[in-house]
Amino acid sequence: MQDTIFLDRLGAHAVAVETLLAALLSTSKRDGEIARPTRLFAAMRHGALNGGKRLRPALVIESAALFGGSAEAALRVAAALECIHCYSLIHDDLPAMDNDDLRRGQPTVHKAFDEAAAILAGDSLLTYAFEIVASSETPLAAEQKIDLTLALAQAAGPGGMAGGQALDLEAETKVLCEAEIIVMQSMKTGALIRFACEAGAIIGSAGRQERDRMIRFGQIIGLAFQLRDDLLDLVADSATLGKATGKDAARGKGTLPSLKGVAWTENRLAELIAEAQSLLSPYGARAAMLIKLASYVATREK
Ligand code: GRG
């Protein structure tokens, strides 16, 4: 697949997700709601509609397409997952956590609003994600919705992203070994990415073997994503990234690129791309977009 086709398709997915998120987070009250507090929704929109790369949604959409799943359902699950990702960024930026002023090149939610608004916007995006999955507007069978809800809750919760964040905070006061860094990162950033790939298999009613294959594919992408992120934190500048850099080193936090060096990291990223390709080779050309996504994640500049 040519880069222009890949980038156009990635861009189209991002626009579709942004459009759906804008509708879901509009000021119009939806069935079952009592009211939509204006400032809370403005804070949620600030945190969710501000031009992220929308990588996780693209993984959901393309994984579902691989198994012939409903594109409409995939888009809604993709938007739900992005709500959780955005909640995690809003809370991660808070003074009690990473204390960042800038996210995606804009003031963070607590800077543009205030800390209470940022906490509530994050809580609301997290909860709303599960409503989006369970809603009658999501065209899936009840069993698929239960599977998605369970997998998403596990990915976002204490045994996944939130637990990974807790381990990451602990790492500010104790040095983690390589194995501990890998566990922490597979939870903190890997779990949602893994869910994105597994979700496609659930939406497409794939069998257990295919679902496990997508879980493994998701793990590889998660690892590659984090390695690239840590490498960029080490070598890129904050203007390119739209967020602060060098923070891990400043806080004395070990990452695999800082422990093992740039050459080791680049070599490991190439190995992960190769593993992703071989994992999806049984699907032939149908998996071209997912394979491109794997190398995009591993080589991205921001
Ligand atoms: C607060 C419960 C809780 C969890 C926070 C994911 C996370 C846990 C914090 C994010 C901190 C961070 C910057 C981690 C590095 C990897 C990462 C998730 C980067 C941001 O994801 P991208 O690059 O962002 O996909 P965009 O802006 O493109 O959506």
CSV table of C-alpha atoms and ligand atoms in Angstrom, one decimal:
chain,number,residue,atom,x,y,z
A,1,MET,CA,0.0,0.0,0.0
A,2,GLN,CA,1.3,3.4,-1.0
A,3,ASP,CA,2.0,6.0,1.7
A,4,THR,CA,-0.4,8.5,0.2
A,5,ILE,CA,-3.3,6.0,0.3
A,6,PHE,CA,-2.4,5.0,3.8
A,7,LEU,CA,-2.2,8.6,5.1
A,8,ASP,CA,-5.4,9.6,3.3
A,9,ARG,CA,-7.2,6.7,4.9
A,10,LEU,CA,-5.8,7.5,8.3
A,11,GLY,CA,-6.9,11.1,7.9
A,12,ALA,CA,-10.4,10.0,6.8
A,13,HIS,CA,-10.7,7.8,10.0
A,14,ALA,CA,-9.5,10.8,12.1
A,15,VAL,CA,-12.1,13.1,10.5
A,16,ALA,CA,-14.9,10.5,11.0
A,17,VAL,CA,-14.0,10.0,14.7
A,18,GLU,CA,-13.7,13.8,15.3
A,19,THR,CA,-17.1,14.3,13.7
A,20,LEU,CA,-18.8,11.6,15.7
A,21,LEU,CA,-17.1,12.8,18.9
A,22,ALA,CA,-18.3,16.4,18.2
A,23,ALA,CA,-21.9,15.1,17.8
A,24,LEU,CA,-21.6,13.0,21.0
A,25,LEU,CA,-20.2,15.9,23.0
A,26,SER,CA,-22.5,18.6,21.6
A,27,THR,CA,-24.7,20.7,23.9
A,28,SER,CA,-27.9,18.8,22.9
A,29,LYS,CA,-29.2,16.6,25.6
A,30,ARG,CA,-29.5,12.9,24.6
A,31,ASP,CA,-32.2,10.4,25.6
A,32,GLY,CA,-31.9,9.4,29.3
A,33,GLU,CA,-29.9,12.4,30.3
A,34,ILE,CA,-31.3,15.0,32.7
A,35,ALA,CA,-29.2,18.0,31.5
A,36,ARG,CA,-25.8,18.8,29.9
A,37,PRO,CA,-23.8,21.3,32.0
A,38,THR,CA,-22.4,23.8,29.6
A,39,ARG,CA,-19.0,24.3,31.2
A,40,LEU,CA,-18.4,20.6,31.8
A,41,PHE,CA,-19.2,19.7,28.2
A,42,ALA,CA,-16.9,22.6,27.0
A,43,ALA,CA,-14.1,21.1,29.1
A,44,MET,CA,-14.8,17.6,27.7
A,45,ARG,CA,-14.7,19.0,24.2
A,46,HIS,CA,-11.5,20.9,24.9
A,47,GLY,CA,-9.9,17.6,26.0
A,48,ALA,CA,-11.3,15.4,23.3
A,49,LEU,CA,-11.7,17.6,20.1
A,50,ASN,CA,-8.2,19.0,20.0
A,51,GLY,CA,-6.5,17.2,17.1
A,52,GLY,CA,-5.0,14.0,18.5
A,53,LYS,CA,-3.5,11.5,16.0
A,54,ARG,CA,-6.5,9.2,16.6
A,55,LEU,CA,-4.3,6.1,16.4
A,56,ARG,CA,-6.4,3.9,18.7
A,57,PRO,CA,-9.6,4.6,16.7
A,58,ALA,CA,-7.8,3.8,13.5
A,59,LEU,CA,-6.7,0.4,15.0
A,60,VAL,CA,-10.3,-0.4,16.0
A,61,ILE,CA,-11.7,0.6,12.6
A,62,GLU,CA,-9.1,-1.3,10.6
A,63,SER,CA,-9.2,-4.4,12.8
A,64,ALA,CA,-13.0,-4.6,12.5
A,65,ALA,CA,-12.7,-4.2,8.7
A,66,LEU,CA,-10.3,-7.1,8.6
A,67,PHE,CA,-13.1,-9.3,10.0
A,68,GLY,CA,-15.9,-7.7,8.0
A,69,GLY,CA,-17.4,-6.1,11.2
A,70,SER,CA,-20.0,-3.3,11.0
A,71,ALA,CA,-18.2,0.0,10.1
A,72,GLU,CA,-20.8,2.0,12.0
A,73,ALA,CA,-20.3,-0.1,15.2
A,74,ALA,CA,-16.5,0.1,14.8
A,75,LEU,CA,-16.6,3.9,14.6
A,76,ARG,CA,-18.7,4.2,17.7
A,77,VAL,CA,-16.4,1.8,19.7
A,78,ALA,CA,-13.4,3.8,18.3
A,79,ALA,CA,-15.0,7.0,19.6
A,80,ALA,CA,-15.6,5.4,23.0
A,81,LEU,CA,-12.0,4.3,23.2
A,82,GLU,CA,-10.8,7.7,22.2
A,83,CYS,CA,-13.0,9.2,25.1
A,84,ILE,CA,-11.0,7.0,27.5
A,85,HIS,CA,-7.7,7.9,26.0
A,86,CYS,CA,-8.5,11.6,26.2
A,87,TYR,CA,-9.7,11.2,29.9
A,88,SER,CA,-6.3,9.6,30.7
A,89,LEU,CA,-4.4,12.5,29.1
A,90,ILE,CA,-6.5,15.1,30.9
A,91,HIS,CA,-5.9,13.4,34.3
A,92,ASP,CA,-2.3,12.7,33.5
A,93,ASP,CA,-1.7,16.4,32.8
A,94,LEU,CA,-3.1,17.4,36.3
A,95,PRO,CA,-0.7,19.0,38.8
A,96,ALA,CA,-1.0,15.8,41.0
A,97,MET,CA,0.3,13.7,38.2
A,98,ASP,CA,2.5,14.9,35.3
A,99,ASN,CA,1.7,18.6,35.8
A,100,ASP,CA,1.7,19.7,32.1
A,101,ASP,CA,0.6,23.0,30.7
A,102,LEU,CA,0.6,21.9,27.1
A,103,ARG,CA,-1.1,19.0,25.3
A,104,ARG,CA,-1.5,18.7,21.5
A,105,GLY,CA,0.0,22.2,21.3
A,106,GLN,CA,-2.8,23.7,23.4
A,107,PRO,CA,-3.3,24.6,27.0
A,108,THR,CA,-4.2,21.5,29.0
A,109,VAL,CA,-7.8,21.2,30.3
A,110,HIS,CA,-6.9,22.3,33.9
A,111,LYS,CA,-5.1,25.4,32.4
A,112,ALA,CA,-7.9,26.3,30.0
A,113,PHE,CA,-10.5,25.7,32.7
A,114,ASP,CA,-9.5,24.7,36.3
A,115,GLU,CA,-8.5,21.5,38.1
A,116,ALA,CA,-12.0,20.6,39.3
A,117,ALA,CA,-13.3,21.0,35.7
A,118,ALA,CA,-10.4,18.8,34.4
A,119,ILE,CA,-11.1,16.0,37.0
A,120,LEU,CA,-14.8,16.0,36.1
A,121,ALA,CA,-14.2,16.2,32.4
A,122,GLY,CA,-12.0,13.1,32.7
A,123,ASP,CA,-14.4,11.2,34.9
A,124,SER,CA,-17.3,12.1,32.5
A,125,LEU,CA,-15.4,11.0,29.4
A,126,LEU,CA,-14.5,7.7,31.1
A,127,THR,CA,-18.1,6.9,32.0
A,128,TYR,CA,-19.5,8.2,28.7
A,129,ALA,CA,-17.3,5.7,26.8
A,130,PHE,CA,-19.3,2.8,28.3
A,131,GLU,CA,-22.6,4.4,27.5
A,132,ILE,CA,-21.5,4.8,23.9
A,133,VAL,CA,-20.6,1.0,23.7
A,134,ALA,CA,-23.9,-0.1,25.4
A,135,SER,CA,-26.2,2.3,23.6
A,136,SER,CA,-28.9,1.0,21.3
A,137,GLU,CA,-27.3,3.2,18.6
A,138,THR,CA,-24.3,0.9,18.5
A,139,PRO,CA,-25.4,-1.8,16.1
A,140,LEU,CA,-24.0,-4.9,17.8
A,141,ALA,CA,-25.4,-8.0,19.6
A,142,ALA,CA,-25.8,-7.8,23.4
A,143,GLU,CA,-23.0,-10.5,23.7
A,144,GLN,CA,-20.6,-8.4,21.7
A,145,LYS,CA,-21.3,-5.4,23.8
A,146,ILE,CA,-20.7,-7.4,27.0
A,147,ASP,CA,-17.4,-8.7,25.6
A,148,LEU,CA,-16.4,-5.1,24.6
A,149,THR,CA,-17.4,-3.7,27.9
A,150,LEU,CA,-15.4,-6.3,29.9
A,151,ALA,CA,-12.3,-6.0,27.7
A,152,LEU,CA,-12.5,-2.2,27.8
A,153,ALA,CA,-13.0,-2.0,31.6
A,154,GLN,CA,-10.0,-4.3,32.1
A,155,ALA,CA,-7.9,-2.3,29.7
A,156,ALA,CA,-8.7,1.0,31.4
A,157,GLY,CA,-8.9,-0.2,35.0
A,158,PRO,CA,-6.6,-1.1,37.8
A,159,GLY,CA,-5.2,-4.1,36.0
A,160,GLY,CA,-4.6,-2.0,32.9
A,161,MET,CA,-4.1,1.7,32.3
A,162,ALA,CA,-4.9,3.1,35.7
A,163,GLY,CA,-2.8,0.5,37.4
A,164,GLY,CA,0.1,1.2,35.0
A,165,GLN,CA,-0.2,4.9,35.9
A,166,ALA,CA,0.0,4.0,39.6
A,167,LEU,CA,3.2,2.0,38.9
A,168,ASP,CA,4.6,4.9,36.8
A,169,LEU,CA,4.1,7.3,39.7
A,170,GLU,CA,5.8,4.8,42.1
A,171,ALA,CA,8.8,4.8,39.6
A,172,GLU,CA,9.5,8.4,40.6
A,173,THR,CA,10.8,7.2,44.0
A,174,LYS,CA,12.2,3.8,43.0
A,175,VAL,CA,14.3,2.6,40.1
A,176,LEU,CA,12.5,0.0,37.9
A,177,CYS,CA,14.4,-2.8,36.3
A,178,GLU,CA,13.8,-3.6,32.6
A,179,ALA,CA,11.1,-6.2,33.3
A,180,GLU,CA,9.3,-3.8,35.6
A,181,ILE,CA,9.4,-1.1,33.0
A,182,ILE,CA,7.9,-3.5,30.4
A,183,VAL,CA,5.0,-4.5,32.8
A,184,MET,CA,4.3,-0.9,33.7
A,185,GLN,CA,4.3,0.3,30.1
A,186,SER,CA,2.2,-2.7,28.8
A,187,MET,CA,-0.4,-1.5,31.4
A,188,LYS,CA,-0.2,2.2,31.1
A,189,THR,CA,-0.1,2.6,27.4
A,190,GLY,CA,-0.2,-0.9,26.0
A,191,ALA,CA,-3.6,-2.0,27.4
A,192,LEU,CA,-5.7,0.5,25.5
A,193,ILE,CA,-3.8,-0.2,22.2
A,194,ARG,CA,-4.2,-3.9,22.8
A,195,PHE,CA,-7.9,-3.4,23.3
A,196,ALA,CA,-8.2,-1.4,20.1
A,197,CYS,CA,-7.0,-4.5,18.1
A,198,GLU,CA,-9.0,-7.0,20.1
A,199,ALA,CA,-12.1,-4.9,19.7
A,200,GLY,CA,-12.0,-5.2,15.9
A,201,ALA,CA,-12.1,-9.0,16.3
A,202,ILE,CA,-15.0,-8.8,18.7
A,203,ILE,CA,-16.9,-6.4,16.4
A,204,GLY,CA,-16.2,-8.8,13.4
A,205,SER,CA,-17.4,-11.8,15.5
A,206,ALA,CA,-14.0,-13.5,14.9
A,207,GLY,CA,-13.2,-16.8,16.6
A,208,ARG,CA,-11.0,-17.3,19.7
A,209,GLN,CA,-7.8,-18.0,17.6
A,210,GLU,CA,-8.3,-14.8,15.6
A,211,ARG,CA,-9.1,-12.8,18.7
A,212,ASP,CA,-5.9,-14.0,20.3
A,213,ARG,CA,-3.9,-13.1,17.2
A,214,MET,CA,-5.3,-9.6,17.4
A,215,ILE,CA,-4.5,-9.4,21.1
A,216,ARG,CA,-0.8,-10.3,20.3
A,217,PHE,CA,-0.8,-7.8,17.4
A,218,GLY,CA,-2.1,-5.2,19.8
A,219,GLN,CA,0.7,-6.0,22.3
A,220,ILE,CA,3.3,-5.6,19.6
A,221,ILE,CA,1.8,-2.2,18.5
A,222,GLY,CA,1.6,-1.1,22.2
A,223,LEU,CA,5.3,-2.0,22.7
A,224,ALA,CA,6.3,-0.2,19.6
A,225,PHE,CA,4.2,2.8,20.4
A,226,GLN,CA,5.8,3.2,23.8
A,227,LEU,CA,9.4,2.6,22.6
A,228,ARG,CA,8.9,5.3,19.9
A,229,ASP,CA,7.3,7.6,22.5
A,230,ASP,CA,10.2,7.2,24.8
A,231,LEU,CA,12.7,7.7,22.0
A,232,LEU,CA,11.0,10.9,20.9
A,233,ASP,CA,11.0,12.1,24.5
A,234,LEU,CA,14.8,11.5,24.5
A,235,VAL,CA,15.7,13.0,21.1
A,236,ALA,CA,12.8,15.2,19.7
A,237,ASP,CA,12.0,18.8,20.6
A,238,SER,CA,8.8,20.0,22.3
A,239,ALA,CA,7.7,22.3,19.4
A,240,THR,CA,7.5,19.2,17.1
A,241,LEU,CA,5.7,17.1,19.6
A,242,GLY,CA,3.3,19.7,20.9
A,243,LYS,CA,4.1,18.7,24.5
A,244,ALA,CA,7.1,18.9,26.9
A,245,THR,CA,10.0,16.6,26.2
A,246,GLY,CA,12.9,15.2,28.3
A,247,LYS,CA,10.5,14.8,31.3
A,248,ASP,CA,11.4,11.2,32.0
A,249,ALA,CA,15.1,12.0,32.3
A,250,ALA,CA,14.4,15.1,34.4
A,251,ARG,CA,12.4,13.0,36.8
A,252,GLY,CA,15.0,10.3,36.9
A,253,LYS,CA,12.6,7.8,35.3
A,254,GLY,CA,14.2,5.0,33.4
A,255,THR,CA,12.9,4.1,30.0
A,256,LEU,CA,14.2,1.4,27.6
A,257,PRO,CA,15.7,3.9,25.2
A,258,SER,CA,17.5,5.6,28.1
A,259,LEU,CA,18.7,2.3,29.5
A,260,LYS,CA,19.7,0.6,26.3
A,261,GLY,CA,20.4,3.4,23.8
A,262,VAL,CA,19.1,4.8,20.6
A,263,ALA,CA,20.6,2.0,18.3
A,264,TRP,CA,19.1,-0.8,20.4
A,265,THR,CA,15.7,0.9,20.4
A,266,GLU,CA,15.7,1.4,16.6
A,267,ASN,CA,16.7,-2.3,16.1
A,268,ARG,CA,14.0,-3.4,18.5
A,269,LEU,CA,11.4,-1.3,16.7
A,270,ALA,CA,12.4,-2.9,13.4
A,271,GLU,CA,12.0,-6.4,15.0
A,272,LEU,CA,8.5,-5.4,16.2
A,273,ILE,CA,7.4,-4.3,12.8
A,274,ALA,CA,8.6,-7.6,11.3
A,275,GLU,CA,6.8,-9.5,14.0
A,276,ALA,CA,3.6,-7.6,13.3
A,277,GLN,CA,3.9,-8.3,9.5
A,278,SER,CA,4.4,-12.0,10.0
A,279,LEU,CA,1.5,-12.3,12.5
A,280,LEU,CA,-0.9,-10.8,10.0
A,281,SER,CA,0.6,-12.5,6.9
A,282,PRO,CA,-2.3,-15.1,6.8
A,283,TYR,CA,-4.7,-12.3,5.8
A,284,GLY,CA,-2.6,-11.2,2.8
A,285,ALA,CA,-3.4,-7.8,1.2
A,286,ARG,CA,-6.5,-7.4,3.5
A,287,ALA,CA,-4.1,-6.6,6.4
A,288,ALA,CA,-2.1,-4.1,4.4
A,289,MET,CA,-3.5,-1.1,6.3
A,290,LEU,CA,-2.9,-2.6,9.7
A,291,ILE,CA,0.7,-3.5,8.7
A,292,LYS,CA,1.3,0.0,7.6
A,293,LEU,CA,-0.2,1.2,10.9
A,294,ALA,CA,2.4,-0.9,12.7
A,295,SER,CA,5.3,0.7,11.0
A,296,TYR,CA,3.7,4.2,11.3
A,297,VAL,CA,3.5,3.8,15.0
A,298,ALA,CA,7.1,2.6,15.2
A,299,THR,CA,8.5,5.4,13.0
A,300,ARG,CA,6.3,8.4,13.7
A,301,GLU,CA,7.9,11.8,14.4
A,302,LYS,CA,5.2,13.0,16.8
B,1,GRG,C1,-4.5,9.2,34.5
B,1,GRG,C2,-5.6,6.9,34.8
B,1,GRG,C3,-4.6,7.8,34.1
B,1,GRG,C4,-3.8,7.3,33.2
B,1,GRG,C5,-2.9,8.0,32.4
B,1,GRG,C6,-1.9,7.0,29.2
B,1,GRG,C7,-1.6,7.7,30.4
B,1,GRG,C8,-2.1,7.0,31.7
B,1,GRG,C9,-0.9,8.8,30.5
B,1,GRG,C10,-0.4,9.5,29.3
B,1,GRG,C11,1.0,10.0,29.6
B,1,GRG,C12,1.8,9.8,28.4
B,1,GRG,C13,2.1,11.1,27.6
B,1,GRG,C14,2.2,8.6,28.0
B,1,GRG,C15,3.0,8.4,26.8
B,1,GRG,C16,2.3,7.6,25.8
B,1,GRG,C17,1.0,8.3,25.4
B,1,GRG,C18,-0.3,7.8,25.9
B,1,GRG,C19,1.1,9.4,24.6
B,1,GRG,C20,-0.1,10.0,24.1
B,1,GRG,O1,-0.8,9.3,23.1
B,1,GRG,P1,-0.8,9.7,21.6
B,1,GRG,O2,0.6,10.0,21.1
B,1,GRG,O3,-1.6,11.1,21.8
B,1,GRG,O4,-1.7,8.8,20.8
B,1,GRG,P2,-2.6,11.9,20.8
B,1,GRG,O5,-2.5,13.3,21.3
B,1,GRG,O6,-2.1,11.7,19.4
B,1,GRG,O7,-3.9,11.3,21.1
